[in-house]
Short mmCIF file of C-alpha atoms in Angstrom, two decimals:
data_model
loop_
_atom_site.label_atom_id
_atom_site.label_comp_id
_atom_site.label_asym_id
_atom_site.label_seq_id
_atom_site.Cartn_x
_atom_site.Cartn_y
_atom_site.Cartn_z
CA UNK P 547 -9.76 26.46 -1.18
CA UNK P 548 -6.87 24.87 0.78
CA UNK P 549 -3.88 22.80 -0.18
CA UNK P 550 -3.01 20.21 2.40
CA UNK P 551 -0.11 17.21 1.65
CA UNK P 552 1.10 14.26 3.55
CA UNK P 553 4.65 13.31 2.95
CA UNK P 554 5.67 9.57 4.69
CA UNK P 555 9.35 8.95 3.97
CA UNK P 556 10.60 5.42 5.40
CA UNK P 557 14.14 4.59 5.56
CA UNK P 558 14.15 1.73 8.02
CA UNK P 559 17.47 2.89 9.53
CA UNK P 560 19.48 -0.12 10.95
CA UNK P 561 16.82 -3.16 9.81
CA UNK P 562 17.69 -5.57 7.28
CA UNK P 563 15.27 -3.70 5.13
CA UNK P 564 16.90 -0.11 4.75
CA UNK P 565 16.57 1.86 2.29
CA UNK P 566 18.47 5.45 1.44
CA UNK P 567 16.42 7.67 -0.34
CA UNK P 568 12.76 7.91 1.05
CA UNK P 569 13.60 10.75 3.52
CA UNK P 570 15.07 12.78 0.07
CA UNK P 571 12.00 11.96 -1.48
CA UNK P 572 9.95 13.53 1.02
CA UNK P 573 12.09 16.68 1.54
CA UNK P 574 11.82 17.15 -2.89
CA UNK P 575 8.44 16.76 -3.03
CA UNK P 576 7.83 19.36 -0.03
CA UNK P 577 9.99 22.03 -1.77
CA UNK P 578 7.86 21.33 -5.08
CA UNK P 579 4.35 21.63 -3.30
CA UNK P 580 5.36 25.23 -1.97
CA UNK P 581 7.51 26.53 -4.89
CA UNK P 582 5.26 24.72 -7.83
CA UNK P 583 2.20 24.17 -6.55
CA UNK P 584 1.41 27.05 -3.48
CA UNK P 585 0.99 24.88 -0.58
CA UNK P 586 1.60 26.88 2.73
CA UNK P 587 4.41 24.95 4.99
CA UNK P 588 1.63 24.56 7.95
CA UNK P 589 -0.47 22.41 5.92
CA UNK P 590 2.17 20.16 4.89
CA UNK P 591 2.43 17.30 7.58
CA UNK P 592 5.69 15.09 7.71
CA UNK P 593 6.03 11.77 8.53
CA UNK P 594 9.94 10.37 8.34
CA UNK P 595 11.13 7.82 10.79
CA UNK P 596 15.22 9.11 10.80
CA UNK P 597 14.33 12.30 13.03
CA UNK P 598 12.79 11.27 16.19
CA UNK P 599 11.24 14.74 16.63
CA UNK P 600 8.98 14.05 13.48
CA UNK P 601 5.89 12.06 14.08
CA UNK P 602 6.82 8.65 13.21
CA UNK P 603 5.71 6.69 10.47
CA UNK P 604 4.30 3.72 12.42
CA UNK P 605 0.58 2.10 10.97
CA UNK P 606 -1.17 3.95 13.99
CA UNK P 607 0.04 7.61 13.44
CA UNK P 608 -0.12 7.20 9.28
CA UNK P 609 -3.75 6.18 9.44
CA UNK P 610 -4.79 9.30 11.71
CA UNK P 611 -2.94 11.84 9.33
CA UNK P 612 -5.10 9.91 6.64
CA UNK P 613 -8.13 10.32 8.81
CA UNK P 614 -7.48 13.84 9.81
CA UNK P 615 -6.42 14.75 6.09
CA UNK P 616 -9.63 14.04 4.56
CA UNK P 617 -11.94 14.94 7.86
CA UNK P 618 -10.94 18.13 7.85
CA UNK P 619 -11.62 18.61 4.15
CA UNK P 620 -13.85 20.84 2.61
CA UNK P 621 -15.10 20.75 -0.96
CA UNK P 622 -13.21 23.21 -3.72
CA UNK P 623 -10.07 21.71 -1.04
CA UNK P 624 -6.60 19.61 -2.63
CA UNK P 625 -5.42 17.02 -0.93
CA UNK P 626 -2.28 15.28 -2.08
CA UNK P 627 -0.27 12.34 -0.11
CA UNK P 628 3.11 11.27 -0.91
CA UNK P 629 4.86 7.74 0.02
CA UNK P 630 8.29 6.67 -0.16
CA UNK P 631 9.08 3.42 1.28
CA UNK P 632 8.71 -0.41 1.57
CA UNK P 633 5.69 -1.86 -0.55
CA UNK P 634 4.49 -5.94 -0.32
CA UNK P 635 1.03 -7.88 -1.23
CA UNK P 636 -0.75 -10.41 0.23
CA UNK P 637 -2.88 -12.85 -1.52
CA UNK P 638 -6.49 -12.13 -0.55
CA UNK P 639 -7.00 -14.00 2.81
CA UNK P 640 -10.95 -14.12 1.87
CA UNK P 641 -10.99 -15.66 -1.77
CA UNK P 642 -12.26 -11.97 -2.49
CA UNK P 643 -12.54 -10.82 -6.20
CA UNK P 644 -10.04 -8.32 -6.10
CA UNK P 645 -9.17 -6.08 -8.87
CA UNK P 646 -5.57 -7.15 -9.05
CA UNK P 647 -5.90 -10.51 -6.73
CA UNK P 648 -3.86 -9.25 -4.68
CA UNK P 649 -3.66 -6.93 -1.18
CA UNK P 650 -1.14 -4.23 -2.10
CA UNK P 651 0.17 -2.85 0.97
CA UNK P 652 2.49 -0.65 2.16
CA UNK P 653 4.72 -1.32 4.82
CA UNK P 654 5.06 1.46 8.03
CA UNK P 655 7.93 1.78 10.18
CA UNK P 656 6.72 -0.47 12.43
CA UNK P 657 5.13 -3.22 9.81
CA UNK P 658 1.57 -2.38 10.82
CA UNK P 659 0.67 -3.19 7.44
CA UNK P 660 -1.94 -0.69 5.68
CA UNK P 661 -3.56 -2.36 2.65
CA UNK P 662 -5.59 -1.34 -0.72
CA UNK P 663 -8.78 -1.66 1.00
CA UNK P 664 -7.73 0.28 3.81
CA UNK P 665 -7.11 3.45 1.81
CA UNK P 666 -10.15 3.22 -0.08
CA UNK P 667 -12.10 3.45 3.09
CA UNK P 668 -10.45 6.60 3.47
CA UNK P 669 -10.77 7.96 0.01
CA UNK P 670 -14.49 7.23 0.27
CA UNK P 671 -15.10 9.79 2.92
CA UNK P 672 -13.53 12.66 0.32
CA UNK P 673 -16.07 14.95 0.55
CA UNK P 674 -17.60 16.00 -2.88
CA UNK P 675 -15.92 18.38 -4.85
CA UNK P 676 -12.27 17.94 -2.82
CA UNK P 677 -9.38 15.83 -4.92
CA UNK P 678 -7.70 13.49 -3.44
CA UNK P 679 -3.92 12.94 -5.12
CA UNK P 680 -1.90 9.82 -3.84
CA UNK P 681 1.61 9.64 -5.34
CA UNK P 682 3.37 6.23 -3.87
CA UNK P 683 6.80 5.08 -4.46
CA UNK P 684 6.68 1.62 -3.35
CA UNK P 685 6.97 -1.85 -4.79
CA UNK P 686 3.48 -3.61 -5.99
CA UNK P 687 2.15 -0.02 -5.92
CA UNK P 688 -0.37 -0.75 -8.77
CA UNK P 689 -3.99 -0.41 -7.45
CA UNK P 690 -2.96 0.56 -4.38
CA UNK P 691 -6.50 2.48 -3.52
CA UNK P 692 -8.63 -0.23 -4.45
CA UNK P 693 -11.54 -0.59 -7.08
CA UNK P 694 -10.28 2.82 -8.70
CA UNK P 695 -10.28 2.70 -12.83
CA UNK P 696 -6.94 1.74 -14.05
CA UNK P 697 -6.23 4.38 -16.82
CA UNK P 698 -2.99 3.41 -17.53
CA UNK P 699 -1.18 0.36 -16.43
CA UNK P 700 -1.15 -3.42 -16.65
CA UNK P 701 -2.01 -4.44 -13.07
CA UNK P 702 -5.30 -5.19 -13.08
CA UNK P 703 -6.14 -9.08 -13.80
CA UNK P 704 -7.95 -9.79 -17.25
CA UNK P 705 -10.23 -12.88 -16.52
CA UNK P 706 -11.75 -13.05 -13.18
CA UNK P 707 -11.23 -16.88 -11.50
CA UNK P 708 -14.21 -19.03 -11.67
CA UNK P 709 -13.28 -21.94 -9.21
CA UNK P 710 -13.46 -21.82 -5.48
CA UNK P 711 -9.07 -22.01 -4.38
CA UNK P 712 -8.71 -22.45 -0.66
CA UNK P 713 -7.10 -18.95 0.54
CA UNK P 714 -4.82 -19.88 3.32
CA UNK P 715 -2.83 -22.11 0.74
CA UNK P 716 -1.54 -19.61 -0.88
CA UNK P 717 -0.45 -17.75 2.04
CA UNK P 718 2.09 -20.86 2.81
CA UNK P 719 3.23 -20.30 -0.65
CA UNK P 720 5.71 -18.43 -2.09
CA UNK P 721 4.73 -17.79 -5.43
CA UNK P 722 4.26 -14.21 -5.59
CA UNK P 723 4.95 -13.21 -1.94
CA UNK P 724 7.85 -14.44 -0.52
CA UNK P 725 10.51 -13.06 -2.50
CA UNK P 726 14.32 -12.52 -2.13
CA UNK P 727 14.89 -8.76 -2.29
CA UNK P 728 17.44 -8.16 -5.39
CA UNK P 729 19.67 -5.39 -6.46
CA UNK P 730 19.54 -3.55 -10.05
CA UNK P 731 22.65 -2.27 -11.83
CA UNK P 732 21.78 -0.01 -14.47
CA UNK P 733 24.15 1.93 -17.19
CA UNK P 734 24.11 3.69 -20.23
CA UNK P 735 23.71 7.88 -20.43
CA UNK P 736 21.14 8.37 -17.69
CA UNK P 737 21.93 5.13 -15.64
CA UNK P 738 22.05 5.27 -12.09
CA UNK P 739 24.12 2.48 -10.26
CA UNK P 740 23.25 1.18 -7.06
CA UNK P 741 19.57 0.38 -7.16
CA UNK P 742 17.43 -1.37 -4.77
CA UNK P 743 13.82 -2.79 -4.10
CA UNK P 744 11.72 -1.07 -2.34
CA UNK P 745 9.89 -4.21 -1.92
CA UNK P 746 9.85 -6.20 1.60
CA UNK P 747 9.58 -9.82 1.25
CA UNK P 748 6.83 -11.46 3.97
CA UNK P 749 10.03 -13.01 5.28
CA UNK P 750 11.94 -10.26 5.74
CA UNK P 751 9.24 -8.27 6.92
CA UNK P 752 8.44 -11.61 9.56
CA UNK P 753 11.84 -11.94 11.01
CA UNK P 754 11.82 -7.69 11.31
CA UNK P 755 8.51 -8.34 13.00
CA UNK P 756 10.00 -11.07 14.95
CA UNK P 757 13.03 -8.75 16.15
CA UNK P 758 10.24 -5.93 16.77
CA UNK P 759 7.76 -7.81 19.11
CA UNK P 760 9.99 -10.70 20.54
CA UNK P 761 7.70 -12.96 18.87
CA UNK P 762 8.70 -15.78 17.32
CA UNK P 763 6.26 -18.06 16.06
CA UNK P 764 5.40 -15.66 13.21
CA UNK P 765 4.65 -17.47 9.95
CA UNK P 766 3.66 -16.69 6.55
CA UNK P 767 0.08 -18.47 6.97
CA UNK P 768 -0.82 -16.40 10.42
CA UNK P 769 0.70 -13.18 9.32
CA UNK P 770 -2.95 -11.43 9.49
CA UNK P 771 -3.58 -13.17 13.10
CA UNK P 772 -0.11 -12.28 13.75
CA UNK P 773 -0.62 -8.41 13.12
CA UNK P 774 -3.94 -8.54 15.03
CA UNK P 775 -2.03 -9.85 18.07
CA UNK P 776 0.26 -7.38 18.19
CA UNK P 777 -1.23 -3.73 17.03
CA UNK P 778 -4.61 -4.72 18.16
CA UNK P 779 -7.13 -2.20 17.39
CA UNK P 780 -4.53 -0.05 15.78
CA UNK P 781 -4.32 -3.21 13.39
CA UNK P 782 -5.67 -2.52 9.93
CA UNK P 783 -9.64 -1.98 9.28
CA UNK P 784 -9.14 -5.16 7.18
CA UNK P 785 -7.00 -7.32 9.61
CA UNK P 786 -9.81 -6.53 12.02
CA UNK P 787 -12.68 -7.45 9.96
CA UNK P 788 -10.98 -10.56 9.42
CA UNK P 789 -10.25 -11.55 13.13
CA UNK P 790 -14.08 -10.98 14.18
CA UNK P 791 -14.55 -13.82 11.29
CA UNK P 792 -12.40 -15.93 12.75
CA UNK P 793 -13.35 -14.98 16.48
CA UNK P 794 -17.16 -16.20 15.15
CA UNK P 795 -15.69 -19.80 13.93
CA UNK P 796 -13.38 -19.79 17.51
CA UNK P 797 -16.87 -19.29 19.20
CA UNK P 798 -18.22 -21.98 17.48
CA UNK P 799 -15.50 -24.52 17.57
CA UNK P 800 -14.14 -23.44 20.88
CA UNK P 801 -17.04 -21.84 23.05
CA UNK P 802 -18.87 -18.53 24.01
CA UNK P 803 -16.83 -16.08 25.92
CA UNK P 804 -14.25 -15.11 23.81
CA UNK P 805 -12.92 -11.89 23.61
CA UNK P 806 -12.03 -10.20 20.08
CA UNK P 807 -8.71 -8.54 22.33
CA UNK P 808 -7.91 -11.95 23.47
CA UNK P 809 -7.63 -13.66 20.94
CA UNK P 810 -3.88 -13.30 18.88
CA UNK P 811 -2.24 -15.52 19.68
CA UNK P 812 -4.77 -18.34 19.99
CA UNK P 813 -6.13 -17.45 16.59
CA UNK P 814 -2.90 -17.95 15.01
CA UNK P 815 -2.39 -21.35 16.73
CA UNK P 816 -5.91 -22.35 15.47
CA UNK P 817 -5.31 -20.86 11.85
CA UNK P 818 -2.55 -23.33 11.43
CA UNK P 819 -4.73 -26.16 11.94
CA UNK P 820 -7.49 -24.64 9.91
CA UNK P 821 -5.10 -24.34 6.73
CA UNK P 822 -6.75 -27.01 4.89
CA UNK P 823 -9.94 -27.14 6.51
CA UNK P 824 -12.33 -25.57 3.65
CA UNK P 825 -15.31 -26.04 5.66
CA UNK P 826 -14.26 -24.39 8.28
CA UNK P 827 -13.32 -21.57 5.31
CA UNK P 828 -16.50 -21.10 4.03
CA UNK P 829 -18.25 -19.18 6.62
CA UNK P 830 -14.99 -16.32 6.27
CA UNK P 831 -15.74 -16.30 2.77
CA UNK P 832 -19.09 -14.99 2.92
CA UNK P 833 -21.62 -13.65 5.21
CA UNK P 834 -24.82 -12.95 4.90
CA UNK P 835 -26.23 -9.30 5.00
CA UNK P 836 -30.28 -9.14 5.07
CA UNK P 837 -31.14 -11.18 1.97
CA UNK P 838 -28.10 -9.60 -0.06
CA UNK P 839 -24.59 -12.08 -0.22
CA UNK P 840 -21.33 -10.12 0.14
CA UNK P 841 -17.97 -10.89 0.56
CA UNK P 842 -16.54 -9.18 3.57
CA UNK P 843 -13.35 -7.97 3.00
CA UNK P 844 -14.20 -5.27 0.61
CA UNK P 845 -14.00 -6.50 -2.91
CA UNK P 846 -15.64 -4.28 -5.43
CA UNK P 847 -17.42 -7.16 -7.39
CA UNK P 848 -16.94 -4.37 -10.66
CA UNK P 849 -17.58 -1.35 -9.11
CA UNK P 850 -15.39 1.27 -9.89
CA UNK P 851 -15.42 4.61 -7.62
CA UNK P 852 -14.44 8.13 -9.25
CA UNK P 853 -12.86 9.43 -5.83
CA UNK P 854 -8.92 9.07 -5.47
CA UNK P 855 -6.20 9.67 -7.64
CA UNK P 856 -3.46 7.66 -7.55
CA UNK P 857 0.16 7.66 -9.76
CA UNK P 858 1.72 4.61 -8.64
CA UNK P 859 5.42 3.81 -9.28
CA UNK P 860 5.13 0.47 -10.62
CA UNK P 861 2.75 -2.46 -11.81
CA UNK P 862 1.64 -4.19 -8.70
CA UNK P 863 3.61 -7.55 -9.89
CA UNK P 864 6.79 -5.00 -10.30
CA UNK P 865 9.51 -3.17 -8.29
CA UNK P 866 10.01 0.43 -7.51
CA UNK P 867 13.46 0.79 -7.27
CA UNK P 868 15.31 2.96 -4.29
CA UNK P 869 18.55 4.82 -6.21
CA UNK P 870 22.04 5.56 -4.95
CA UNK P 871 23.63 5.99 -1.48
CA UNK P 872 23.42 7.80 1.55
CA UNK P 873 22.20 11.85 0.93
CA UNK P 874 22.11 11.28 -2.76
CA UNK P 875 19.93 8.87 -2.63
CA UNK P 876 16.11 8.85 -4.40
CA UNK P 877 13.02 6.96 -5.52
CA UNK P 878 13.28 6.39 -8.90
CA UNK P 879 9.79 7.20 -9.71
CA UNK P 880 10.02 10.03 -7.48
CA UNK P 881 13.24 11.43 -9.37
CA UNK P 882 11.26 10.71 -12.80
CA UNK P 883 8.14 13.02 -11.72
CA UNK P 884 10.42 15.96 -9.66
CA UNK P 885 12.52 16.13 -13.05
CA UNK P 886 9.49 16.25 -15.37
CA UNK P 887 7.89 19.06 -13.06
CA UNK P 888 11.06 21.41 -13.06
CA UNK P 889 10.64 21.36 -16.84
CA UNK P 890 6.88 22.01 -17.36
CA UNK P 891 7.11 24.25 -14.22
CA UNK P 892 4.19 21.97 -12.53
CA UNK P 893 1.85 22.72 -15.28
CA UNK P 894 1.05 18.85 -16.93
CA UNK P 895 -1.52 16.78 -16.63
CA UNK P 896 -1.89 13.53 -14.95
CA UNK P 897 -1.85 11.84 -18.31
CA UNK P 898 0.91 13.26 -19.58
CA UNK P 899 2.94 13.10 -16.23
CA UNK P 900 3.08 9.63 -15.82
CA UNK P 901 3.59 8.79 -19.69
CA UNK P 902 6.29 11.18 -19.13
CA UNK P 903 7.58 9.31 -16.38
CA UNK P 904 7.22 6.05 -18.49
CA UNK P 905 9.28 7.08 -21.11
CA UNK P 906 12.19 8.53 -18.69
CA UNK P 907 12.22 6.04 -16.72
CA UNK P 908 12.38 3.03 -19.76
CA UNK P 909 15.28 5.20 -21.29
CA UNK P 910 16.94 5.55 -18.06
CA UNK P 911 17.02 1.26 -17.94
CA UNK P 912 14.55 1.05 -15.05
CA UNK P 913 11.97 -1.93 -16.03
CA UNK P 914 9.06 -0.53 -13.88
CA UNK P 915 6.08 0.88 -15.47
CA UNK P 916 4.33 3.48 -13.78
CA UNK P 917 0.50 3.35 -13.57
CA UNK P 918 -2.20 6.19 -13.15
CA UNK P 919 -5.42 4.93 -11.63
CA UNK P 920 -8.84 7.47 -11.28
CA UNK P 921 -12.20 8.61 -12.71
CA UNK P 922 -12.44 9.45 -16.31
CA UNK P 923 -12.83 13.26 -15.08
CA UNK P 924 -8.87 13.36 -13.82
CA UNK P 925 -6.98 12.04 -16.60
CA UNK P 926 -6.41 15.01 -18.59
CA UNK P 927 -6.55 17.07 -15.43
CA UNK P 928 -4.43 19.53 -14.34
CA UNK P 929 -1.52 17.52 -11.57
CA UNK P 930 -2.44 18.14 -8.04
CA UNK P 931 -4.26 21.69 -9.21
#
């Protein structure tokens, strides 16, 4: 058996949205996987964006420690990934019937967005017998590895929607996505003053994006277009999907010859005049596979996979909030499940961690709710091993 961890700690030094305690995060949880838990240092890969010696925590390199995490896995193996950092959600761009209507993201260095969908992908190729832990302490963090059984939690939407809602409208709205980040003072015996978001509006993230690429005709509606354009095919599994969608309708409204690399910025100029269009919308709603109707984007239509454990730090409508300033700063869920550890001396179970952390974190006057999402097998399973 071997123990292998990723830790991604994202400060976003010098951007509008910095935060102060991710890098702490990741430097407490690596000294609690080797004292607590046995992990050797080699097998413990870091991923922090204030020390340009570390690999950086862009979309690109976080999706090929995913990948090489869980290819290199054995059965019998652990596997455990920690996030700290910026968290955001897009409505589904598909009309997909998502567990939590939502695309729960989180948010890399360089805002090469990595979604719900996109970690389930790489959960699914776990091999058998090898757990897979995901601890992330991030804003709309509920669900975050899609179509995984909520044990415990509240994110999960209680009456599926029956009538057909163009997708595109909502993503000009900004109910539930465009947000104004907001600071929490708490007080009392275990308060903690200074506390922060770690939530990235779209519009924040946009005119970051903007300031990143020298782009700027970025909008809300063409975000996904928008992402394509500029990372390419180190652009999401999902943005991708998505663009050879829209390349087919380009084809057919514009002409043969197009080229999935080529198209960006001409996508998003065609999205904007395809907002209303629910015609044209159909065809990306739905394809056809063989005789059997799917929806593309990945929706799990009910089915709930065993594989992936994940203790998020909030509901996916909530906040995770970032604590203190400069190198006392923490994660709030982070602090919660570091402090709870030290006392059982790592020996709780996922159950009883995050109700722990529940109860800490309600009696230190944080309002987020930490959720714990997996197979029936893993709730009353020993944490991480």
């Amino acid at each position: 058996m071997v123990k292998k961890a990723i830790l991604i700690g994202i400060n976003y030094p010098g951007t509008e949205g910095e935060l102060r305690g991710c890098i702490n995060d990741v430097t407490r949880t690596h000294k609690s996987l080797v004292q607590l838990f046995g992990f050797s240092e080699e097998n413990i890969t870091e991923l922090i964006d204030t020390d340009k010696s570390k690999i950086q925590p862009t979309g690109k390199n976080i999706r090929r420690a995913f990948s090489d995490l869980v290819d290199s896995a054995k059965s019998g193996d652990v596997l455990f990934v920690h996030y700290s950092g910026h968290g955001t959600r897009l409505p589904p761009e598909t009309g997909e019937d998502d567990d939590t209507e939502f695309d729960e993201c989180i948010v890399p260095s360089d805002h090469n967005y990595i979604t719900d969908d996109d970690i389930r992908e790489i959960v699914d190729k776990v091999p058998k017998g090898c757990s897979f832990t995901f601890v992330s302490d991030s804003c709309h963090s509920g669900g975050l590895i899609d179509s995984t059984k909520e044990q415990i939690g509240e994110s999960f939407k209680k009456k599926p929607k029956k009538e057909f809602k163009c997708p595109f409208r909502r993503l000009l709205s900004s109910k539930g996505v465009v947000k104004k980040e907001t600071s929490t003072k708490t007080d009392g015996e275990n308060g903690i003053n200074n506390a922060r978001n770690r939530f990235l509006p779209l519009e924040t993230s946009i005119n970051m994006l903007k300031r990143a690429t020298g782009k700027d005709d970025i909008e809300v509606g063409n975000i996904r277009a928008t992402l394509f354009d500029v990372f390419g095919e180190d652009a999401s599994p999902k943005v991708k999907k998505f663009m050879k969608v829209i390349l087919s309708n380009l084809q057919d409204s514009i002409g043969e010859g197009l080229m999935l690399e080529n198209i960006g910025k001409l996508a998003r100029d065609f999205l904007t005049e395809k907002l209303n269009d629910e015609e044209f919308l159909k065809p990306a709603i739905e394809t056809q596979v063989g005789n059997k109707k799917e929806v593309y984007a990945g929706a799990c239509n009910g089915e709930l996979r065993n594989n992936g454990i994940l203790l998020s730090g909030c509901q996916t409508d909530q906040f995770s909030a970032d604590v203190g300033s400069k190198d006392k700063a923490f994660g709030a869920f982070t602090n919660s499940i570091h402090t709870i550890l030290a006392e059982t001396k790592g020996k709780i179970s996922y159950k009883d961690l995050v109700l722990k952390s529940r109860k800490l974190l309600e009696k230190q006057r944080y309002p987020q709710r930490p959720g714990l999402y997996c197979g029936d097998s893993y709730v009353n399973a020993s944490f991480i091993c």
